[in-house]
Coordinates of C-alpha atoms and ligand atoms in Angstrom, one line a residue:
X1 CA 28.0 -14.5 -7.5
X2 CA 27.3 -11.5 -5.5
X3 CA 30.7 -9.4 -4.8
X4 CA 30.9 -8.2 -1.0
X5 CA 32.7 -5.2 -0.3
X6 CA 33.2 -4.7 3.6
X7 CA 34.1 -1.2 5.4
X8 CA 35.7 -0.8 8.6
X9 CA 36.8 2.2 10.2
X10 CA 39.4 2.9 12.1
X11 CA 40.9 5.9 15.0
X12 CA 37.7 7.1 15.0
X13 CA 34.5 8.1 14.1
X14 CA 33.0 10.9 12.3
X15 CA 35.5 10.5 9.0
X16 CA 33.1 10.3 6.5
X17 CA 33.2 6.3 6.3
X18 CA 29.1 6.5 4.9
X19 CA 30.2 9.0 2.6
X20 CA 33.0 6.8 1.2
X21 CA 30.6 3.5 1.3
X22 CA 28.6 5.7 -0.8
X23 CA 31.4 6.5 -3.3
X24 CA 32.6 3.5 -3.7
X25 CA 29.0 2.6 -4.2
X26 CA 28.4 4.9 -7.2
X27 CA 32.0 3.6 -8.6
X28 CA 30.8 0.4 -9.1
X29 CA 27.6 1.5 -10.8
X30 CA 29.4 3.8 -13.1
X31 CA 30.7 0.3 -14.1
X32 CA 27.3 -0.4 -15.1
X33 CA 26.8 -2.9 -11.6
X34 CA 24.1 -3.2 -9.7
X35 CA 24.9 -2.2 -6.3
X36 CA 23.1 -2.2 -2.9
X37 CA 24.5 -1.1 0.9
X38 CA 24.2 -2.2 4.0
X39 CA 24.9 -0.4 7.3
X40 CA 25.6 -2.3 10.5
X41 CA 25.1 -0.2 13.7
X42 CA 26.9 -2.6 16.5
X43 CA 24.5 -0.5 19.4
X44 CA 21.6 -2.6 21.1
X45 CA 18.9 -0.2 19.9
X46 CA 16.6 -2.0 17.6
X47 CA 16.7 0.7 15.0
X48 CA 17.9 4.5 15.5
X49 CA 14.6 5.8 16.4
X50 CA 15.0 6.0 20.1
X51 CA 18.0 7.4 19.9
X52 CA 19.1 10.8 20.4
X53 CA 19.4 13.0 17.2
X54 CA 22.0 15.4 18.6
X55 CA 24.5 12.3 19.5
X56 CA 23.7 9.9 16.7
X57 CA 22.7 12.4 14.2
X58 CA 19.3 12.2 12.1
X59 CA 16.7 9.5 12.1
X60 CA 16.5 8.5 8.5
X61 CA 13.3 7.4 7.6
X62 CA 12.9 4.2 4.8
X63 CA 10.2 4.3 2.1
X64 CA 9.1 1.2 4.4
X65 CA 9.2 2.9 7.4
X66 CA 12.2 1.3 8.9
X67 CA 13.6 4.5 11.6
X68 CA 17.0 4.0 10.2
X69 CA 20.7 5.4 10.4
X70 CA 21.5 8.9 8.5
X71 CA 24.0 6.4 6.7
X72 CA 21.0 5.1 4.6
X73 CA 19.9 9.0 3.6
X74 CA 23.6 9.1 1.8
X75 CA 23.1 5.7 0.0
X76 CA 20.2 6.9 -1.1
X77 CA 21.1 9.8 -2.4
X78 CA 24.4 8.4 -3.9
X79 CA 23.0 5.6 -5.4
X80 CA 19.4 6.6 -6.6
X81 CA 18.3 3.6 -5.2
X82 CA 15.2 2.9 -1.8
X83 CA 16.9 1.5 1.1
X84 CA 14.2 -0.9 3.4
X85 CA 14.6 -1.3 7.0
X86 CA 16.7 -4.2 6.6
X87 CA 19.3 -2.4 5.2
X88 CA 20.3 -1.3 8.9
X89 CA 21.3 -4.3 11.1
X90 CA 21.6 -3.7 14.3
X91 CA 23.2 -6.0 17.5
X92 CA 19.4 -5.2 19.3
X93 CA 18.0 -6.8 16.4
X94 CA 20.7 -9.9 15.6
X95 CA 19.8 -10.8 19.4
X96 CA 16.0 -10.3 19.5
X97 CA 16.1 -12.5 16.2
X98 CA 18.4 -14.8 17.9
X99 CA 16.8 -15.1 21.4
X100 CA 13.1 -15.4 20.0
X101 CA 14.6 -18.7 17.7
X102 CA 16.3 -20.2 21.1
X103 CA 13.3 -19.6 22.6
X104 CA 11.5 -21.4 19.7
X105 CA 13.7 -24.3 20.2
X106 CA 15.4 -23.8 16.8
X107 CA 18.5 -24.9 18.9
X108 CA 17.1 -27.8 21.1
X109 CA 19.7 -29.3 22.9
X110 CA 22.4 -26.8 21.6
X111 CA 24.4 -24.3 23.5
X112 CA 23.3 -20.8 21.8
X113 CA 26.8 -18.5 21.1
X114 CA 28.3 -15.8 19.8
X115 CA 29.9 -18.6 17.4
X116 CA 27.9 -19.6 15.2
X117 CA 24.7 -18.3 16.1
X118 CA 25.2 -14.8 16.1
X119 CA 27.8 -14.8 13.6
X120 CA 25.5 -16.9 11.4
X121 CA 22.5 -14.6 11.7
X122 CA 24.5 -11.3 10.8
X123 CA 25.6 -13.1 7.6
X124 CA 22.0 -14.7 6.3
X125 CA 20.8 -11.2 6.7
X126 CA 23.6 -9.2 4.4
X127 CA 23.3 -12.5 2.3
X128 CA 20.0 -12.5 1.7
X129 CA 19.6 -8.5 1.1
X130 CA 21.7 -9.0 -1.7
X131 CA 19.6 -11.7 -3.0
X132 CA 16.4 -9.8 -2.1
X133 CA 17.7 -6.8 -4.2
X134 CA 19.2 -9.0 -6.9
X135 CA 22.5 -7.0 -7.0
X136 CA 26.1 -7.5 -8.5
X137 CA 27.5 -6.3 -5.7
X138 CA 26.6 -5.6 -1.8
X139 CA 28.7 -2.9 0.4
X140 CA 28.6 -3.3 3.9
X141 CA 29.8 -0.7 5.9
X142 CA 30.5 -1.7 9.9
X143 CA 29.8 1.1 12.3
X144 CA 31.9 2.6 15.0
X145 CA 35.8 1.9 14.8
X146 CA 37.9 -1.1 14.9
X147 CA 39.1 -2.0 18.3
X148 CA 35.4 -1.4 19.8
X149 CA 33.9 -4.2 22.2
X150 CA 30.7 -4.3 20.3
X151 CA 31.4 -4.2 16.6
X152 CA 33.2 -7.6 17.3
X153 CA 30.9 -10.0 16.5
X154 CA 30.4 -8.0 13.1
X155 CA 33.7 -8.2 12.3
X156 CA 34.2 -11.8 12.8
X157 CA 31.0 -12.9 10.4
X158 CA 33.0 -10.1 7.6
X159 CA 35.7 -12.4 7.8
X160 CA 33.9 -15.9 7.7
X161 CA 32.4 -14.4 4.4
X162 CA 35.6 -14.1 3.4
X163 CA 36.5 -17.7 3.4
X164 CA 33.1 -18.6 2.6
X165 CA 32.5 -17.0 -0.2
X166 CA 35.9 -17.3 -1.5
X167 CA 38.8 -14.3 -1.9
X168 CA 37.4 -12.9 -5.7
X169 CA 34.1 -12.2 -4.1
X170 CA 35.2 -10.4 -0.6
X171 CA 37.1 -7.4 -0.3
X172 CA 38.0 -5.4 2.6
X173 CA 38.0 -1.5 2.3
X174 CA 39.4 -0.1 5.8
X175 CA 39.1 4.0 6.2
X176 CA 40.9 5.7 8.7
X177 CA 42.1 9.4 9.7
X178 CA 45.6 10.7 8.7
X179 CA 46.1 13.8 11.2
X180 CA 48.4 16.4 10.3
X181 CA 50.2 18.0 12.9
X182 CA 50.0 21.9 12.1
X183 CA 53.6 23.0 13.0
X184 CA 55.4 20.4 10.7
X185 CA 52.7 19.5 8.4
X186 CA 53.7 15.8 8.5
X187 CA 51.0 13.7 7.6
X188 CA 51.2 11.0 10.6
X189 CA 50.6 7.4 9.8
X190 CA 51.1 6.1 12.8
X191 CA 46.9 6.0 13.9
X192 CA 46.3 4.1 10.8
X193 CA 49.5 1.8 11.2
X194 CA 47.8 0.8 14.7
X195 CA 44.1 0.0 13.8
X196 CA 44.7 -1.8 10.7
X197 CA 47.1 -4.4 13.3
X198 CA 44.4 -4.5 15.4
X199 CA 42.0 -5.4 12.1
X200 CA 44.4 -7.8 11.2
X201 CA 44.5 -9.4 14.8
X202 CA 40.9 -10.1 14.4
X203 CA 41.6 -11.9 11.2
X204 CA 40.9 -9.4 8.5
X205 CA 43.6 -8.3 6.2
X206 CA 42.3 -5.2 4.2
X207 CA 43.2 -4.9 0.7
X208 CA 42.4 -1.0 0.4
X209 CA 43.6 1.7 2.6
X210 CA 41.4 4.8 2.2
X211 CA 42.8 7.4 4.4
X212 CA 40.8 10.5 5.1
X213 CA 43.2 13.6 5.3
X214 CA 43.1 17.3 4.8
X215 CA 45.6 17.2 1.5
X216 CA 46.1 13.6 -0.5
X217 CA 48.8 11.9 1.1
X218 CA 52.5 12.4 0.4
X219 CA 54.4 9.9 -0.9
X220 CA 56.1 8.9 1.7
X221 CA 52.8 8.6 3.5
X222 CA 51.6 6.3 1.1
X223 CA 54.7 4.2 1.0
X224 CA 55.0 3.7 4.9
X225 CA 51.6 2.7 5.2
X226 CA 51.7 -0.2 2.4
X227 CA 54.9 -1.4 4.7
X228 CA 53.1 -1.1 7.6
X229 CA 49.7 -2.4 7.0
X230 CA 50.6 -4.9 4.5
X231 CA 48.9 -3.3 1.4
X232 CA 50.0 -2.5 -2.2
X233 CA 51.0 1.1 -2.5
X234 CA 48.7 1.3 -5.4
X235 CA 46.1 0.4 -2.9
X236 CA 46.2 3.6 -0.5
X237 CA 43.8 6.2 -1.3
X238 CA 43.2 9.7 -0.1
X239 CA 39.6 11.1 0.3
X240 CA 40.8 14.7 1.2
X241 CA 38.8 17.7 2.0
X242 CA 36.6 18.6 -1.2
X243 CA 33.7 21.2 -1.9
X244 CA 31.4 19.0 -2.4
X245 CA 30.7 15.5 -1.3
X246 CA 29.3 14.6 -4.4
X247 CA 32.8 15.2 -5.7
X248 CA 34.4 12.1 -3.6
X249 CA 33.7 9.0 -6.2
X250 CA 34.9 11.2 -9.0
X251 CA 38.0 12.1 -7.4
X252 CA 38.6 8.0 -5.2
X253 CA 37.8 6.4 -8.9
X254 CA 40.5 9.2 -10.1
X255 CA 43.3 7.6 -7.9
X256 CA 42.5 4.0 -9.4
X257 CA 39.8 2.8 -6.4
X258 CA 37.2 1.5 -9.1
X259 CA 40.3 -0.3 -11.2
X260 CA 41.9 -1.4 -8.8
X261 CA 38.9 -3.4 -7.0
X262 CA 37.5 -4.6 -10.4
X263 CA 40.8 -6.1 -10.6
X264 CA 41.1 -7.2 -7.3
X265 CA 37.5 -8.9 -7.6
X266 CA 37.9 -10.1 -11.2
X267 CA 35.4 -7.9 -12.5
X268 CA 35.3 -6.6 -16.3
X269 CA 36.0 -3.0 -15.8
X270 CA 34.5 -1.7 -18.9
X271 CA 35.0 2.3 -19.0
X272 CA 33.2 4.1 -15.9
X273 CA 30.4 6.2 -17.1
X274 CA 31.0 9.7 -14.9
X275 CA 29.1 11.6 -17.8
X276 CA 25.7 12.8 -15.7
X277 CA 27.3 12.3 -12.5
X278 CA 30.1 15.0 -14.1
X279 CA 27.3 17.2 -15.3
X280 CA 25.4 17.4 -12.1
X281 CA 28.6 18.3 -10.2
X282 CA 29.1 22.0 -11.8
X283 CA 26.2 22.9 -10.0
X284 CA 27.8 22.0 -6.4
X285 CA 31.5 23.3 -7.2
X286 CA 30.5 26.4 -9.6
X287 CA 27.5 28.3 -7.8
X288 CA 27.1 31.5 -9.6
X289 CA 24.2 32.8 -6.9
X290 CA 24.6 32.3 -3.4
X291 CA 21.7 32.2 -0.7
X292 CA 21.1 32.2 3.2
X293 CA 18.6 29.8 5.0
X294 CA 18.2 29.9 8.4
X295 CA 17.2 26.7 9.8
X296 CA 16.0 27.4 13.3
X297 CA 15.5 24.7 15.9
X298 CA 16.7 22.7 19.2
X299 CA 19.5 20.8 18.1
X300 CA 20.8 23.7 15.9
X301 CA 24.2 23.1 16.8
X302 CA 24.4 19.8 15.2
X303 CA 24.1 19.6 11.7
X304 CA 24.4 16.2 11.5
X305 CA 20.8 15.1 13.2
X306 CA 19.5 17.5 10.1
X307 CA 21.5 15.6 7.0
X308 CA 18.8 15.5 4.8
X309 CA 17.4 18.8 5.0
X310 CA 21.1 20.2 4.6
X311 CA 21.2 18.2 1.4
X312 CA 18.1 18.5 -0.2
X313 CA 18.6 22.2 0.4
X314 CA 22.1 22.1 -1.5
X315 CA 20.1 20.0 -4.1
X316 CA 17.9 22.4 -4.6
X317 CA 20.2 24.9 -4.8
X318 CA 22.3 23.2 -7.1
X319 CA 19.9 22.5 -9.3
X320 CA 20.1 26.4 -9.8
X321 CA 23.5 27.0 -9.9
X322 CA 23.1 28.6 -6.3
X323 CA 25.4 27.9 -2.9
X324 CA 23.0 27.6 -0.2
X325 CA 24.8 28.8 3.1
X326 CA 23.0 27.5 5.6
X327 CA 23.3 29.2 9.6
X328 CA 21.9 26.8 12.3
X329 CA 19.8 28.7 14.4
X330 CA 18.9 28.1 18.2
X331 CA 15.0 29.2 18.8
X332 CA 15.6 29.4 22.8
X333 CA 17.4 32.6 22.1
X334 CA 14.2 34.4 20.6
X335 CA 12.5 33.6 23.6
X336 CA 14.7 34.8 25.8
X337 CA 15.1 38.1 24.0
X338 CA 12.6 38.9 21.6
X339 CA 15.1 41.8 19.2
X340 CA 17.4 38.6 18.5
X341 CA 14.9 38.1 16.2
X342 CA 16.0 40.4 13.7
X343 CA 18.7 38.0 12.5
X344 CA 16.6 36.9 10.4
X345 CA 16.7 40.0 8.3
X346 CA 20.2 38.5 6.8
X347 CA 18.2 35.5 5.8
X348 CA 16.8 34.7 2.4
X349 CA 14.6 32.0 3.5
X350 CA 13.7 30.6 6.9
X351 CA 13.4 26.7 7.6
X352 CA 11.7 24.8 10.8
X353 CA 12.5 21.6 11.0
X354 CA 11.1 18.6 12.7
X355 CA 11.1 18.2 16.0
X356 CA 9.9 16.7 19.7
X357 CA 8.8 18.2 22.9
X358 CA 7.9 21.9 24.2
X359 CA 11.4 23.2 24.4
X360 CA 12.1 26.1 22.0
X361 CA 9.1 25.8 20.6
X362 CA 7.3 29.6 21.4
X363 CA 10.6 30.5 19.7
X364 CA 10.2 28.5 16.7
X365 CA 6.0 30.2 16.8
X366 CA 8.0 33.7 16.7
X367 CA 10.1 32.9 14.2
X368 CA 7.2 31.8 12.0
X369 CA 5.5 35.4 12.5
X370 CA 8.5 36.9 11.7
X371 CA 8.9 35.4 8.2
X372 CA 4.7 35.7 7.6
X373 CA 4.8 39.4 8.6
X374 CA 8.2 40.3 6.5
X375 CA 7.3 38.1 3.6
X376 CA 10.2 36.2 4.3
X377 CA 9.9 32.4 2.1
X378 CA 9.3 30.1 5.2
X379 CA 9.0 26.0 4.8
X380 CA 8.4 24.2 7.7
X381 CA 9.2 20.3 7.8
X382 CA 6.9 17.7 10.4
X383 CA 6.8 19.9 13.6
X384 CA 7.3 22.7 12.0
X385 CA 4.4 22.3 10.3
X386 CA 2.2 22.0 13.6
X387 CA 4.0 25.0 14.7
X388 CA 3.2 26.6 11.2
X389 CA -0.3 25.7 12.6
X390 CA -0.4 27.0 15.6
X391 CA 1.3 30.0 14.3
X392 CA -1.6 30.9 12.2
X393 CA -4.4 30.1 14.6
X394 CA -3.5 32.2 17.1
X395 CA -2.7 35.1 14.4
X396 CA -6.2 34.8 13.7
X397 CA -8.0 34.9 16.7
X398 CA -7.2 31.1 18.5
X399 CA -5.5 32.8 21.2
X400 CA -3.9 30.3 23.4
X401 CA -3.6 27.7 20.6
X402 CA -1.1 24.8 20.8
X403 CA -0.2 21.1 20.1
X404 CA -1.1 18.8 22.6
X405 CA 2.6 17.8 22.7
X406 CA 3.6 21.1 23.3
X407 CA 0.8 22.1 26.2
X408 CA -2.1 19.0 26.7
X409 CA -4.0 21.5 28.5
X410 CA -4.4 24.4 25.6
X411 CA -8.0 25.7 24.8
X412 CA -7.4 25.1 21.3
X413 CA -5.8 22.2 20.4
X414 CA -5.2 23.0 16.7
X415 CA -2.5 19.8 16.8
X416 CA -3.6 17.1 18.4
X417 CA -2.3 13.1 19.1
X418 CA -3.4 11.1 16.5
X419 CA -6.6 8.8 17.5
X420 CA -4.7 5.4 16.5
X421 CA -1.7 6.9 18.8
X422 CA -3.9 7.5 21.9
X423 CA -3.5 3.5 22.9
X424 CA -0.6 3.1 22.2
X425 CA 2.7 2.8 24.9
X426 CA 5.3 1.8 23.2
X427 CA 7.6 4.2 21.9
X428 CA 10.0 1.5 19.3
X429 CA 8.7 2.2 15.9
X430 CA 5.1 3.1 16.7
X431 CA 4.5 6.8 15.0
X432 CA 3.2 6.7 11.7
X433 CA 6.1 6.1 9.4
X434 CA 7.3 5.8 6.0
X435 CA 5.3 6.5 2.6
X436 CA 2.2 7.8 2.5
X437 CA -0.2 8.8 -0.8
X438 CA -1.1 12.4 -0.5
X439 CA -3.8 14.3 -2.7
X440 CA -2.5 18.2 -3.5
X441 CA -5.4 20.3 -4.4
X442 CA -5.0 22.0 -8.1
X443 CA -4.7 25.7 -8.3
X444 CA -2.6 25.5 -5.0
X445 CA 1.2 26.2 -4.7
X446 CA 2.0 22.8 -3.3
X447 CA 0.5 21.3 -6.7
X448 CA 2.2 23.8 -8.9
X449 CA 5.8 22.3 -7.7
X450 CA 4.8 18.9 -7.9
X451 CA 3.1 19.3 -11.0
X452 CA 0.9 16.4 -10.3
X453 CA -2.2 15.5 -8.4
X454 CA -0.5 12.5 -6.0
X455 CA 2.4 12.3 -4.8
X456 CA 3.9 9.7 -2.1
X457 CA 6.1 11.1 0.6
X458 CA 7.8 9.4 4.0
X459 CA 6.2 10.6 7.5
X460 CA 7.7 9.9 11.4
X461 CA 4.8 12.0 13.8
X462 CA 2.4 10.9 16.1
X463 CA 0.5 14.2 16.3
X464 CA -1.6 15.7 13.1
X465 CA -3.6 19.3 12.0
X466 CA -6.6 18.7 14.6
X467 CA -9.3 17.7 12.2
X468 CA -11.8 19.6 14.2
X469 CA -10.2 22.9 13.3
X470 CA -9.4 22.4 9.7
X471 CA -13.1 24.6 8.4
X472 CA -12.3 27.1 10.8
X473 CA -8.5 27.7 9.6
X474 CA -9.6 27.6 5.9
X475 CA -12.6 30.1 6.9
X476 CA -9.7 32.4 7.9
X477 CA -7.4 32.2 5.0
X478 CA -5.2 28.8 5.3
X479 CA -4.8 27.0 2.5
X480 CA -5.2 23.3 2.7
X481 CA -3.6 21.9 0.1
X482 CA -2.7 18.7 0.0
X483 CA -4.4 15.9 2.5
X484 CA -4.5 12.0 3.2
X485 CA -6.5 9.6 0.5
X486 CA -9.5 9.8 2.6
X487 CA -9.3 13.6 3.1
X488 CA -9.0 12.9 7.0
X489 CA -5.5 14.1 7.5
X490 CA -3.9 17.2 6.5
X491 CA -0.6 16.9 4.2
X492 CA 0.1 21.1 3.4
X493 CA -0.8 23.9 4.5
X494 CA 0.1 27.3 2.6
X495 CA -0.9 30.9 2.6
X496 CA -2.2 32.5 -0.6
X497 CA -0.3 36.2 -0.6
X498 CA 3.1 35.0 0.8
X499 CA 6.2 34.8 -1.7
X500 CA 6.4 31.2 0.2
X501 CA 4.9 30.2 2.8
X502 CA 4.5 27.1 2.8
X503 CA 4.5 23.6 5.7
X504 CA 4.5 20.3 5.1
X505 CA 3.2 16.9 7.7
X506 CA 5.7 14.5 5.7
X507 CA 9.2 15.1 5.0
X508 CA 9.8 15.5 1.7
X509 CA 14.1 16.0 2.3
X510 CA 14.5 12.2 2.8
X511 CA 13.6 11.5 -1.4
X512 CA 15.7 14.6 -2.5
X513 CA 18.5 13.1 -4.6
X514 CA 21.5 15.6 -5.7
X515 CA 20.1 15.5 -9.2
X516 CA 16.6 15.6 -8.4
X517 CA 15.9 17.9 -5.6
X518 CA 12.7 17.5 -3.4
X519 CA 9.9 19.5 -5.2
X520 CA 9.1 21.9 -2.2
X521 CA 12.8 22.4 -1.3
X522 CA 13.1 23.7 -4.9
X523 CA 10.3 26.2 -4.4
X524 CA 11.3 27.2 -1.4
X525 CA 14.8 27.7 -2.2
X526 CA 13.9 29.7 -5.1
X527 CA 11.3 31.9 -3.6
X528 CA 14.5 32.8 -1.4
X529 CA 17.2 33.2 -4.0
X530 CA 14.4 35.4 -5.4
X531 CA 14.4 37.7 -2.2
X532 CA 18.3 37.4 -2.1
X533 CA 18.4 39.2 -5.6
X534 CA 16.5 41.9 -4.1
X535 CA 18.4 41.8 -0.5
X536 CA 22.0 41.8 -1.6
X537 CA 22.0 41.1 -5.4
X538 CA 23.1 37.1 -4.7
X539 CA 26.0 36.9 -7.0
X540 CA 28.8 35.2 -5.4
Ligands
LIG1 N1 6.7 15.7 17.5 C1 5.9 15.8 16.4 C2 5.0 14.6 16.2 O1 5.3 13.5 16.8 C3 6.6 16.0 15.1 C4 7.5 14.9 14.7 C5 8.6 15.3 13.7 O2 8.9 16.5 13.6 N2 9.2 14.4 13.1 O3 4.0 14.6 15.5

């Protein structure tokens, strides 16, 4: 029997309820389970694609493809395991589904509702995921907070699972926010006391408590919320502010979470196994070097629609002993006054992201120069790979170059829509996503990191390196190093007498793992904490 662990959140969002799926997640494997998550986004959008990065955060992208919530990039990198687009249900699919079998007929006859249908679709889809993935144990983590219109229908299929597949297979995990109120320091229980009546009103009784709060919870805070929301005492937890998220399972399994769900779900709950997990930590919470990227783009202010890139930096930084600070850097500003630019000086390595649309972008092209001229280590992800392009073209005589996105009417399109795009209207899940093979050339940086002459990596663009340019670029020093199977489309571009400098088409942050970092986030973060030994010594 597959155990199901259900997450709700409560008195609001933004908590760190994916974070805490995610622990719990890698609790149960240190119990040597096999564990799989689910993330239910209760919006209409069919996937997260078409949504706006600066609200909703990133757009994770699935080995499959699947345009997915950042939720998935945190499972993945917990758990060390691929997510697939059907590991983020969302209401715009459960209805589509549900519509196109009324249409069908599949209900002849029938009234089509909320109960059962919809209800019945949300739960073959968790059910058969778990089946699909052959796991011990499926966490599904409900989006958005308790008491909202749209998560309702969610909430009711957590609790038919409940009775349907019996109480030692189901629990119920609720997370919520214990604010402290700065003059008195008392921890308030009071916000958690009111969403978990409201969970119970909709028939779910949680058996866990995790409470997000800046210190672990006082006694007394502990005790008044078993009273209150019907819970053993044993069965609050705290996930309190930490240096490192990677330090959360280690310190919820600390309080008892894993033993007291194993018991809770009749599990054997041989010893956990925190050994590697352990081992990889020291180099998140005892950095002896310390680093500056500066990740410049439009939606700078948010680092939350740039997760992975945040992480696989950190990972690669980890991986050598190294804090990567990290400022969030606003390209509009360069453009608008051009000796703002030198803030980059305090940098140690400079990172364009991906991106859409002409806005900030000559800013993002003169911050590009800046690190070529100065030797600065520069990696640019997806767009800023095009803009790594044009960058270079017009450095060497392409004046006026652009991407079509960026200007459709440039005299050198050196980016340019890809062919397959050009017919098609829809915007839904129609770039070119998800894993790709990709030839590096030998001798050439991109194959030194990889160490190997194919390598798969996940892709979300529409627009490519215009073929038509590629002999002319090479002709004037850029290094094509890594293209498509075919040799059609270009993968990497670097230049030869840079300490980095270096631009990739596919994103190679969404397979870094806090263990395993990215292979180009490793060079690149190196080539920087090289210049930081020069710049200000980087010891912490
Ligand atoms: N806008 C660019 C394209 O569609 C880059 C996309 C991205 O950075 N993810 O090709």
């Amino acid at each position: 029997m597959v155990k199901y662990i259900f997450v709700t959140g409560g008195v609001m969002s933004g908590i760190g309820k994916g974070v805490t799926v995610a622990s719990i997640g890698k609790i149960m494997q240190s119990r040597g389970m096999k564990v799989t998550a689910v993330k239910i986004d209760p919006y209409i959008n069919v996937d997260a694609g078409t949504m706006n990065p600066y609200i909703h955060g990133e757009v994770f992208v699935t080995e499959d493809g699947g345009e997915t919530d950042m939720d998935l990039g945190t499972y993945e990198r917990f758990l060390d395991v691929n997510m697939s687009r059907e590991h983020n249900i969302t209401t715009g699919q459960i209805y589509l589904s549900v519509i196109g079998k009324e249409r069908r007929g599949d209900f002849l006859g029938k009234c089509a509702q909320i109960i059962p249908h919809i209800t019945d679709e949300i739960k073959d889809r968790i059910r058969s995921i778990s089946l699909k993935d052959d796991v011990d144990c499926a966490i599904v983590e409900i989006g958005g907070t308790v008491g909202d219109i749209e998560s309702l229908p969610f909430l009711e299929a957590a609790r038919q699972m409940g009775l349907e597949e019996g109480k030692l297979n189901v629990a119920y995990i609720h997370v919520t926010l214990v604010p402290v109120i700065d003059v008195v320091g008392e921890q308030k229980t009071k916000p958690t006391q009111h969403s978990v009546q409201e969970l119970r009103r909709i028939g779910i009784i949680p058996d866990i408590i995790v409470a997000r709060s800046k210190k672990p919870l006082r006694d007394e805070a502990k005790k008044k919320i078993a009273l209150f929301c019907n819970v053993e005492e044993r069965a609050v937890f705290t996930s309190p502010d930490i240096r490192s998220i990677y330090e959360l399972p280690l310190i919820l399994d600390g309080q008892g979470l894993g033993d007291y769900l194993s018991e809770r779900l009749r599990l054997k709950s041989p010893n956990p196994r925190w050994d590697e997990w352990k081992n990889m930590l020291e180099g998140y919470i005892s950095p002896k070097h310390k680093v500056k990227i500066a990740v410049c783009g439009k939606y700078a202010e948010l680092a939350d629609s740039y997760v992975s890139i945040n992480e696989a930096l950190r990972h690669a930084g980890a991986a050598n002993r190294t804090l990567v600070e990290i400022g969030w850097i606003e390209t509009e500003q360069f453009e608008e006054n051009i000796t703002t630019l030198s803030c980059l000086d305090n940098y140690d390595g400079i990172l364009i992201p991906g991106g859409f649309g002409a806005r900030g972008t000559e800013g993002k092209i003169m911050a590009i120069s800046y690190a070529r001229e100065r030797n600065i280590p520069f990696l640019g992800i997806c767009f800023g790979f095009q803009m790594a392009i044009v960058e270079f073209a017009r450095h060497v005589g392409f004046e006026g170059a652009n991407s079509t996105e960026v200007d459709p009417e440039t005299i050198h399109p050196v980016v340019d829509l890809m062919p397959e795009q050009k017919s098609i209207d829809q915007k839904g899940a129609t770039m070119r996503l998800g894993s790709y093979p990709i030839i590096l050339t030998p001798g050439t940086l991109a194959h030194r990191l990889y160490g190997t002459d194919i390598i798969y990596e996940r892709h979300r663009h529409r627009y490519e390196a215009n073929p038509e340019y590629v002999g002319r670029l090479e002709t004037a020093g850029l290094v094509f190093s890594g293209k498509s199977v075919d040799g059609s489309r270009v993968e990497v571009i670097e230049l030869k007498d840079r300490r980095f400098h270096l631009a990739t088409q596919f994103h190679g942050e969404f397979k870094s793992r806090p263990n395993r970092p990215a292979p180009i986030y490793r060079g690149f973060v190196e080539a920087a904490i090289e210049r930081a030994m020069g710049r200000t010594g980087s010891n912490i």
